[in-house]
Coordinates of C-alpha atoms and ligand atoms in Angstrom, one line a residue:
M1 CA -33.6 -12.2 -30.1
T2 CA -36.1 -10.5 -27.8
G3 CA -39.7 -10.0 -28.4
K4 CA -41.7 -6.8 -28.8
I5 CA -44.8 -7.7 -26.9
T6 CA -46.0 -8.6 -23.4
L7 CA -49.4 -9.3 -21.9
T8 CA -50.6 -7.5 -18.9
M9 CA -53.8 -7.8 -16.8
I10 CA -54.9 -5.2 -14.2
K11 CA -56.1 -7.6 -11.5
P12 CA -59.5 -7.5 -9.8
M13 CA -58.5 -5.8 -6.6
A14 CA -56.7 -3.0 -8.5
V15 CA -59.8 -2.5 -10.7
Q16 CA -62.1 -2.5 -7.6
K17 CA -59.9 0.1 -5.9
G18 CA -60.2 2.4 -9.0
F19 CA -56.6 2.1 -10.2
I20 CA -57.3 1.4 -13.9
G21 CA -56.6 5.1 -14.8
P22 CA -53.5 5.6 -12.7
I23 CA -52.0 2.2 -13.9
L24 CA -52.7 3.0 -17.6
A25 CA -51.1 6.4 -17.1
K26 CA -47.9 4.7 -15.6
I27 CA -47.8 2.3 -18.5
A28 CA -47.9 5.2 -21.0
E29 CA -45.2 7.0 -19.0
G30 CA -43.1 3.9 -19.2
G31 CA -43.1 4.1 -23.0
F32 CA -45.2 1.0 -23.6
K33 CA -47.6 1.2 -26.5
I34 CA -51.0 -0.4 -26.1
V35 CA -51.7 -2.5 -29.2
A36 CA -54.8 -4.3 -27.8
M37 CA -57.0 -3.8 -24.7
K38 CA -60.2 -5.1 -23.1
Y39 CA -62.3 -4.8 -19.9
T40 CA -63.6 -8.3 -19.1
K41 CA -64.1 -10.9 -16.4
L42 CA -62.6 -14.4 -16.4
S43 CA -64.6 -17.4 -15.5
L44 CA -62.9 -19.8 -13.1
E45 CA -62.3 -22.2 -16.0
Q46 CA -60.6 -19.4 -18.0
A47 CA -58.4 -18.3 -15.1
E48 CA -57.4 -22.0 -14.6
K49 CA -56.5 -22.2 -18.3
F50 CA -54.6 -18.9 -18.3
Y51 CA -52.5 -19.9 -15.2
E52 CA -52.1 -23.6 -16.3
V53 CA -48.3 -23.3 -15.9
H54 CA -48.8 -22.8 -12.2
K55 CA -51.2 -25.8 -11.8
E56 CA -48.9 -27.7 -9.4
R57 CA -48.2 -24.7 -7.2
P58 CA -49.8 -24.6 -3.8
F59 CA -51.3 -21.1 -4.5
Y60 CA -53.0 -22.2 -7.8
G61 CA -56.5 -22.5 -6.3
E62 CA -56.2 -19.2 -4.5
L63 CA -54.8 -17.5 -7.6
T64 CA -57.4 -18.7 -10.0
E65 CA -60.3 -18.0 -7.6
F66 CA -59.1 -14.4 -7.1
M67 CA -58.4 -13.8 -10.8
S68 CA -62.0 -14.8 -11.6
S69 CA -63.5 -12.8 -8.7
G70 CA -64.1 -9.6 -10.6
P71 CA -63.5 -7.6 -13.7
I72 CA -59.9 -7.1 -15.1
V73 CA -58.3 -5.1 -17.9
A74 CA -56.2 -7.2 -20.3
A75 CA -53.8 -5.5 -22.7
I76 CA -51.0 -6.3 -25.1
L77 CA -48.1 -3.9 -24.7
E78 CA -45.4 -3.2 -27.2
K79 CA -41.9 -2.1 -26.6
E80 CA -38.4 -3.3 -27.4
N81 CA -37.5 -6.2 -25.1
A82 CA -41.1 -5.9 -23.8
V83 CA -41.2 -8.9 -21.4
Q84 CA -38.2 -8.0 -19.4
A85 CA -38.7 -4.2 -19.7
Y86 CA -42.3 -4.5 -18.3
R87 CA -41.2 -6.9 -15.5
D88 CA -38.5 -4.4 -14.4
F89 CA -41.1 -1.6 -14.7
I90 CA -43.8 -3.1 -12.5
G91 CA -41.5 -4.3 -9.7
A92 CA -41.1 -7.5 -7.8
T93 CA -44.0 -10.0 -7.5
D94 CA -44.5 -9.2 -3.9
P95 CA -45.5 -5.5 -3.6
A96 CA -43.8 -5.3 -0.2
K97 CA -40.5 -6.1 -2.0
A98 CA -41.1 -4.0 -5.1
D99 CA -39.0 -0.9 -5.7
A100 CA -40.6 2.4 -4.7
G101 CA -42.6 4.0 -7.5
T102 CA -43.3 0.8 -9.4
I103 CA -46.8 -0.2 -10.2
R104 CA -46.9 -3.1 -7.8
A105 CA -45.4 -0.9 -5.0
L106 CA -47.9 1.8 -5.6
Y107 CA -51.1 -0.2 -6.3
G108 CA -50.5 -3.8 -5.1
T109 CA -52.1 -5.1 -1.9
N110 CA -50.2 -8.4 -1.3
L111 CA -48.5 -11.2 -3.2
G112 CA -51.6 -12.5 -4.8
M113 CA -53.3 -9.1 -5.2
N114 CA -50.2 -7.5 -6.8
A115 CA -52.1 -5.1 -9.0
V116 CA -50.9 -6.4 -12.4
H117 CA -49.7 -9.5 -14.3
G118 CA -46.8 -9.4 -16.7
S119 CA -45.7 -12.3 -19.0
D120 CA -42.6 -14.1 -17.9
S121 CA -41.2 -15.1 -21.3
D122 CA -41.6 -14.3 -25.0
E123 CA -43.2 -17.7 -25.5
N124 CA -45.8 -17.0 -22.8
A125 CA -46.4 -13.5 -24.0
N126 CA -47.5 -14.9 -27.4
I127 CA -49.6 -17.6 -25.8
E128 CA -51.3 -15.1 -23.4
G129 CA -51.8 -12.5 -26.1
D130 CA -53.6 -15.1 -28.2
F131 CA -55.6 -16.1 -25.1
F132 CA -57.3 -12.7 -25.0
F133 CA -57.0 -11.2 -28.5
S134 CA -57.7 -12.1 -32.1
K135 CA -55.7 -10.5 -35.0
V136 CA -58.4 -8.0 -35.7
E137 CA -58.2 -6.7 -32.1
R138 CA -54.6 -5.6 -32.4
Y139 CA -53.5 -2.3 -33.9
Ligands
CMP1 P1 -48.5 -13.0 -11.8 O1 -47.5 -12.1 -12.5 O2 -50.0 -12.8 -12.1 O3 -48.2 -14.6 -12.1 C1 -48.5 -15.6 -11.1 C2 -49.1 -15.0 -9.9 O4 -49.1 -15.9 -8.8 C3 -48.2 -13.9 -9.4 O5 -48.4 -12.8 -10.2 C4 -48.8 -13.7 -8.0 O6 -49.8 -12.8 -7.9 C5 -49.2 -15.1 -7.6 N1 -48.4 -15.7 -6.6 C6 -47.1 -16.0 -6.7 N2 -46.7 -16.6 -5.5 C7 -47.8 -16.7 -4.7 C8 -48.0 -17.1 -3.4 N3 -47.0 -17.7 -2.7 N4 -49.3 -17.0 -2.9 C9 -50.3 -16.5 -3.6 N5 -50.1 -16.0 -4.9 C10 -48.9 -16.1 -5.4

């Protein structure tokens, strides 16, 4: 059974470079429906909470510092098999290895500043969706 939602964030560097519009256009082209969306900024504590699963990784400090360095756009996207469909759609984690034309290839800077986040499982999609959005913010 595959889930219908995934959580994405347009990361600070992509926001700073003016890529919110082009990335949202790509998401729409990909057939993903936006069911919730907000422009916000994470505190360091919030970024640490969001990326708790990576706590033991050597890049955790760098990742959470970067993700709290400027505004982001968070959104819940809906599509059949949303988690895998979106991961395929945005391209490999490292923009240098992402297929041409994918969001990360087009708008990513490097491994950390890879334009967008995408949930890695249905379980995490639900946890991450609940992190940003209440029931009355989803339509
Ligand atoms: P994201 O989809 O947001 O989930 C975890 C993030 O960790 C990932 O995208 C990358 O941006 C980041 N990441 C993964 N590996 C590394 C690494 N070796 N160095 C820095 N950041 C990394």
